[in-house]
Structures are given as structure tokens and as C-alpha cells.
PDB file of C-alpha atoms in Angstrom:
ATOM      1  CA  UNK A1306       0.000   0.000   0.000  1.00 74.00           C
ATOM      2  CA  UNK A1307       0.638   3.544  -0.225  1.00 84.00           C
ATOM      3  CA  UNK A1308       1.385   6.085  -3.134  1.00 93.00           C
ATOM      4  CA  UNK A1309       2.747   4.818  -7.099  1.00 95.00           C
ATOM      5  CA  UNK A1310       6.818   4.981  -7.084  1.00 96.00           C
ATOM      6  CA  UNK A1311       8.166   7.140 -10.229  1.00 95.00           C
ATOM      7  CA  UNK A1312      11.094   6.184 -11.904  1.00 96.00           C
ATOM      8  CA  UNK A1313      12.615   7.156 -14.973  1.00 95.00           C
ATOM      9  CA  UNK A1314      13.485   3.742 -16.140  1.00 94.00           C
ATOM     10  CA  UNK A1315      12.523  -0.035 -14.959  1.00 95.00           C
ATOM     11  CA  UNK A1316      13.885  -3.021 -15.904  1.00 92.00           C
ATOM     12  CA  UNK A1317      11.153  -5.976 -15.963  1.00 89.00           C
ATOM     13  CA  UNK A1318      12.310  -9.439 -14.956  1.00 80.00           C
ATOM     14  CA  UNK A1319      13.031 -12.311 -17.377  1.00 69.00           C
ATOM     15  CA  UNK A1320      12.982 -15.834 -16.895  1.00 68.00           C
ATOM     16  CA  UNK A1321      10.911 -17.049 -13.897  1.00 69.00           C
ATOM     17  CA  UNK A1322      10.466 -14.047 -11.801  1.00 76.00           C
ATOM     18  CA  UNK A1323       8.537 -12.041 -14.667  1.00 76.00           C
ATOM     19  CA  UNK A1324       5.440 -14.062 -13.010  1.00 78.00           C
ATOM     20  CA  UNK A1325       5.929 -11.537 -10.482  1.00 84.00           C
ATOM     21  CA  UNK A1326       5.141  -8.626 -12.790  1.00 89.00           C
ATOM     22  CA  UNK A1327       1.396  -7.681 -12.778  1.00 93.00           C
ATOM     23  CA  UNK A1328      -0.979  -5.145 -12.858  1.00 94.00           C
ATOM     24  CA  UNK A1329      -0.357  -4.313  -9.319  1.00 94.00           C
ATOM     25  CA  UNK A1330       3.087  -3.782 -10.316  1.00 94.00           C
ATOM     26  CA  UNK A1331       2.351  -1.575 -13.273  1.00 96.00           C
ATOM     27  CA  UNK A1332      -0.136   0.512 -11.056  1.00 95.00           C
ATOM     28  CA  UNK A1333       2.959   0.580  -8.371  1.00 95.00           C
ATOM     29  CA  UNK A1334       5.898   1.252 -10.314  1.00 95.00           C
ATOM     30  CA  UNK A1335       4.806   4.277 -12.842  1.00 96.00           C
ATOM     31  CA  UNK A1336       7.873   4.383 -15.353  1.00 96.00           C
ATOM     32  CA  UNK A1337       8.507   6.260 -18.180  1.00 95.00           C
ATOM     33  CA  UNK A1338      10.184   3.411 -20.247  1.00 94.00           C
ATOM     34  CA  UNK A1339      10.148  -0.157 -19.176  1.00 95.00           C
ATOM     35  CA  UNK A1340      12.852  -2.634 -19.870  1.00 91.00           C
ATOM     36  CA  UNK A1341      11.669  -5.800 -21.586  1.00 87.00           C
ATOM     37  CA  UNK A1342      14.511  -8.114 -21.807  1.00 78.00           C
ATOM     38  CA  UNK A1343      14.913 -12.301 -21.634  1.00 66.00           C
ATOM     39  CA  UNK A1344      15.132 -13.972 -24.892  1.00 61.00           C
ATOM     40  CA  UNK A1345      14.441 -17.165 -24.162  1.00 60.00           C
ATOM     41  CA  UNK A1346      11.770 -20.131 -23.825  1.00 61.00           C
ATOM     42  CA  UNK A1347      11.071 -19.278 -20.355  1.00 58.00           C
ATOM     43  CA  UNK A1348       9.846 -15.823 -21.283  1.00 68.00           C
ATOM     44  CA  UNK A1349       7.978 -16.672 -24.117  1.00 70.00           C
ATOM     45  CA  UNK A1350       5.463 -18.315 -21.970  1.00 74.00           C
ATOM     46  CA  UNK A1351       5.186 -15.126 -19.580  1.00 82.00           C
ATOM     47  CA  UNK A1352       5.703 -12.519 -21.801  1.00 86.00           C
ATOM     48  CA  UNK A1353       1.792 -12.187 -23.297  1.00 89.00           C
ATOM     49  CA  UNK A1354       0.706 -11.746 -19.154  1.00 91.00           C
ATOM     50  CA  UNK A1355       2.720  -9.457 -18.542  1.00 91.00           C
ATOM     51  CA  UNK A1356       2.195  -7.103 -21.588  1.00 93.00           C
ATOM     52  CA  UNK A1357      -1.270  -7.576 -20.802  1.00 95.00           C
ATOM     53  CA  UNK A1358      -1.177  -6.468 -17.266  1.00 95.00           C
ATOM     54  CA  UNK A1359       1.292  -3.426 -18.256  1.00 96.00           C
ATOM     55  CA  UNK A1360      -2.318  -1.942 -20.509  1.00 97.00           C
ATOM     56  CA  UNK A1361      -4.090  -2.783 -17.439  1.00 97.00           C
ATOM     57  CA  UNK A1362      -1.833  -1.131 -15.005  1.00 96.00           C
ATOM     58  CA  UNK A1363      -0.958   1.983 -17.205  1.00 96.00           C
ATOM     59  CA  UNK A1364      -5.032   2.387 -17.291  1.00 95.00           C
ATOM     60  CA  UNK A1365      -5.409   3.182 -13.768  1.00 93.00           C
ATOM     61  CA  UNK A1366      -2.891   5.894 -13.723  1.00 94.00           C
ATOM     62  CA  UNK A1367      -5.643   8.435 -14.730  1.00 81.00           C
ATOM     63  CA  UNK A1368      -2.508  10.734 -16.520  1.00 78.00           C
ATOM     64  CA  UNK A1369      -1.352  11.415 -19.346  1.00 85.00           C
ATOM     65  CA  UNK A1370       2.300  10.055 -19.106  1.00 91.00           C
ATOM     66  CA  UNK A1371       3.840   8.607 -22.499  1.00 94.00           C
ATOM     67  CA  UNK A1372       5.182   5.108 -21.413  1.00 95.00           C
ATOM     68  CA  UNK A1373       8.157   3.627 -24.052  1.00 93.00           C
ATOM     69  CA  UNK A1374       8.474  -0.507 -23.704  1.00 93.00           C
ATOM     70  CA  UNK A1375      11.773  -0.963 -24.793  1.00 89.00           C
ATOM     71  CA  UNK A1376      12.038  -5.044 -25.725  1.00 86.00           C
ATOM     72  CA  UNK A1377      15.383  -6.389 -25.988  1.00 81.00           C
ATOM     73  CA  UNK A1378      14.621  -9.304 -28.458  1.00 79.00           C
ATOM     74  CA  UNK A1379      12.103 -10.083 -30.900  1.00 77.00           C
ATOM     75  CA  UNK A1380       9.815 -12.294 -30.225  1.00 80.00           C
ATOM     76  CA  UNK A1381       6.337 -13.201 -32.009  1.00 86.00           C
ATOM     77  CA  UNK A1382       4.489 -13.517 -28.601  1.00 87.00           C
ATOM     78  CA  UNK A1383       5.482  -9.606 -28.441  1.00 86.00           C
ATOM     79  CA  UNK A1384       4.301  -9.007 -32.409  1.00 89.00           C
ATOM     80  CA  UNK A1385       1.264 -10.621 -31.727  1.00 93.00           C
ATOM     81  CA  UNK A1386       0.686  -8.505 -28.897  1.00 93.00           C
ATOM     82  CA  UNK A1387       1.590  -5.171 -30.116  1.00 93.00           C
ATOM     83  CA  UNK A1388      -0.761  -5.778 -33.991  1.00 95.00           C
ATOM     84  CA  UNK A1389      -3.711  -7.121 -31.427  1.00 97.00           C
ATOM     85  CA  UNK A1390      -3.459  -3.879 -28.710  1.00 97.00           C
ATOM     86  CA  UNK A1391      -1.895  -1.373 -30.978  1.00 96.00           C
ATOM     87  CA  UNK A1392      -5.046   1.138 -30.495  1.00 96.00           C
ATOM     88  CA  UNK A1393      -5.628   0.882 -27.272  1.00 96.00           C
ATOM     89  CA  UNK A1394      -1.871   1.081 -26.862  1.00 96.00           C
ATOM     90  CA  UNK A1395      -2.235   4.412 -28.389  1.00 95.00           C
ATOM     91  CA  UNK A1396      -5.535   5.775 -26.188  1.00 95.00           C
ATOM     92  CA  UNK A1397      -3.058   4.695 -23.217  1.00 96.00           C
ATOM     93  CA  UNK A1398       0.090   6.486 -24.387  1.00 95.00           C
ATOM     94  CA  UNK A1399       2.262   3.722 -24.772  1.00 95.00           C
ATOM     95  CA  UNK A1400       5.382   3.280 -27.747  1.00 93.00           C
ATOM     96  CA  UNK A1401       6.452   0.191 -28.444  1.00 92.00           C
ATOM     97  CA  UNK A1402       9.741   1.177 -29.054  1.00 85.00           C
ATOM     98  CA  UNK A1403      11.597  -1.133 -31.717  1.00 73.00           C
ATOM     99  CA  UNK A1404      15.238  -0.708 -33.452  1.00 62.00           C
ATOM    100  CA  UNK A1405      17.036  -1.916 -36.304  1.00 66.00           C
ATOM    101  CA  UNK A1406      20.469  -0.079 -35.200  1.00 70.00           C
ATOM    102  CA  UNK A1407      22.566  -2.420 -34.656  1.00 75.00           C
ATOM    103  CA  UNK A1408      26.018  -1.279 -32.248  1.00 80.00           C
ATOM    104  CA  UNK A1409      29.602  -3.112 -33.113  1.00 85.00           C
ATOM    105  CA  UNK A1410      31.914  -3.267 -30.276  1.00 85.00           C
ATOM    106  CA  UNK A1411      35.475  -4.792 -30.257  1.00 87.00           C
ATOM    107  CA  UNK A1412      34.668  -8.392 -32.233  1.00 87.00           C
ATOM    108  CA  UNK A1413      30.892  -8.430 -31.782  1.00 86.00           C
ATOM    109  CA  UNK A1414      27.551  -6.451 -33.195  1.00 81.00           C
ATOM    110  CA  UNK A1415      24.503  -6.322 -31.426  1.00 73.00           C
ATOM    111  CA  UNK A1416      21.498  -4.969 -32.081  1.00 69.00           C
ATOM    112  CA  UNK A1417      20.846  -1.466 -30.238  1.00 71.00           C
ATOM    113  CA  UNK A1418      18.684   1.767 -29.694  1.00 69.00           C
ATOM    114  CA  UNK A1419      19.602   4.835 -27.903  1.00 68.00           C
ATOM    115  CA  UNK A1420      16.949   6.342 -24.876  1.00 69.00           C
ATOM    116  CA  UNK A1421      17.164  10.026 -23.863  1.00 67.00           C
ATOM    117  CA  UNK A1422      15.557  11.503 -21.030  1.00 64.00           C
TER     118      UNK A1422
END
């Protein structure tokens, strides 16, 4: 209990512990851009609940904040999601925000995208 936390940035949990991440959390933790990250199996099978309850959360807010979700892999789970709640996405003020930059340090390139606040 008590009032939302504001942060400028939040980085969701992958694996196991995104089953921890509900609408309670999104109505909680108020962040300008979440953190999406966990490319693997284990995620894939979380993921869709906890873009769900991130619409769900973000609608009690009663504001106007713009909300980026910043995903750090591709996934179809997350395509499906964003073509099936793309408008009410928008009434809700949230950017899916995807990248084709990619980044090449030392030996290795990795795909990329710059956040300014």
C-alpha cells in the first residue's frame, strides 16, 4: 500500500520471476520506459501476461504520461501482442519502441537503440 513509485526507467524481470510482474506492479511502479529483456523459452510463456497487465496497469494511472516498452529481443508472442493492442496502446500512451540499429563493439555487433531523457 501507499502512493505509485516514479522512476525514470525499470527493468522488468526475465525468466521465472517475470510471473511476479502484474498489474499491481504496473499501477505501483509508474515508469517512463520499461525494460523488456529475456530472450528465451522461459519468457515466451510469460511474456503475453505481462504485456497484458502493463495496458491494465498503465489504465489506472488516470494521466497522461507517455510510457516507451523498450524489448530487448524479438519475439512473435510480443508481435502478436503489439498488432492485437496497438489502439488501445495508443488511447493509453504507450510506444512500443523497436530498433534496427545495430552497435559493433570490439569483435561483436549487437542490435541497439539509444533512450534520452
Amino acid at each position: 500500500q501507499g502512493p505509485p513509485v516514479y522512476v525514470d526507467l525499470a527493468y522488468l524481470p526475465g525468466s521465472w520471476s517475470a510471473r511476479t510482474v502484474d498489474e499491481e506492479f504496473f499501477r505501483r511502479i509508474r515508469s517512463l520506459c520499461y525494460v523488456v529483456s529475456g530472450d528465451d523459452h522461459l519468457k515466451e510463456g510469460v511474456l503475453r501476461p505481462l504485456l497484458d497487465a502493463l495496458l491494465a496497469g498503465k489504465h489506472q494511472w488516470g494521466t497522461d504520461i507517455q510510457v516507451t516498452l523498450i524489448p530487448t529481443f524479438d519475439s512473435l508472442v510480443m508481435h502478436e501482442w503489439y498488432q492485437e493492442t496497438h489502439e488501445r496502446q495508443q488511447e493509453l500512451g504507450i510506444t512500443v519502441l523497436g530498433s534496427n540499429s545495430t552497435v559493433a563493439m570490439q569483435d561483436e555487433t549487437f542490435p541497439a537503440c539509444k533512450v534520452e531523457f
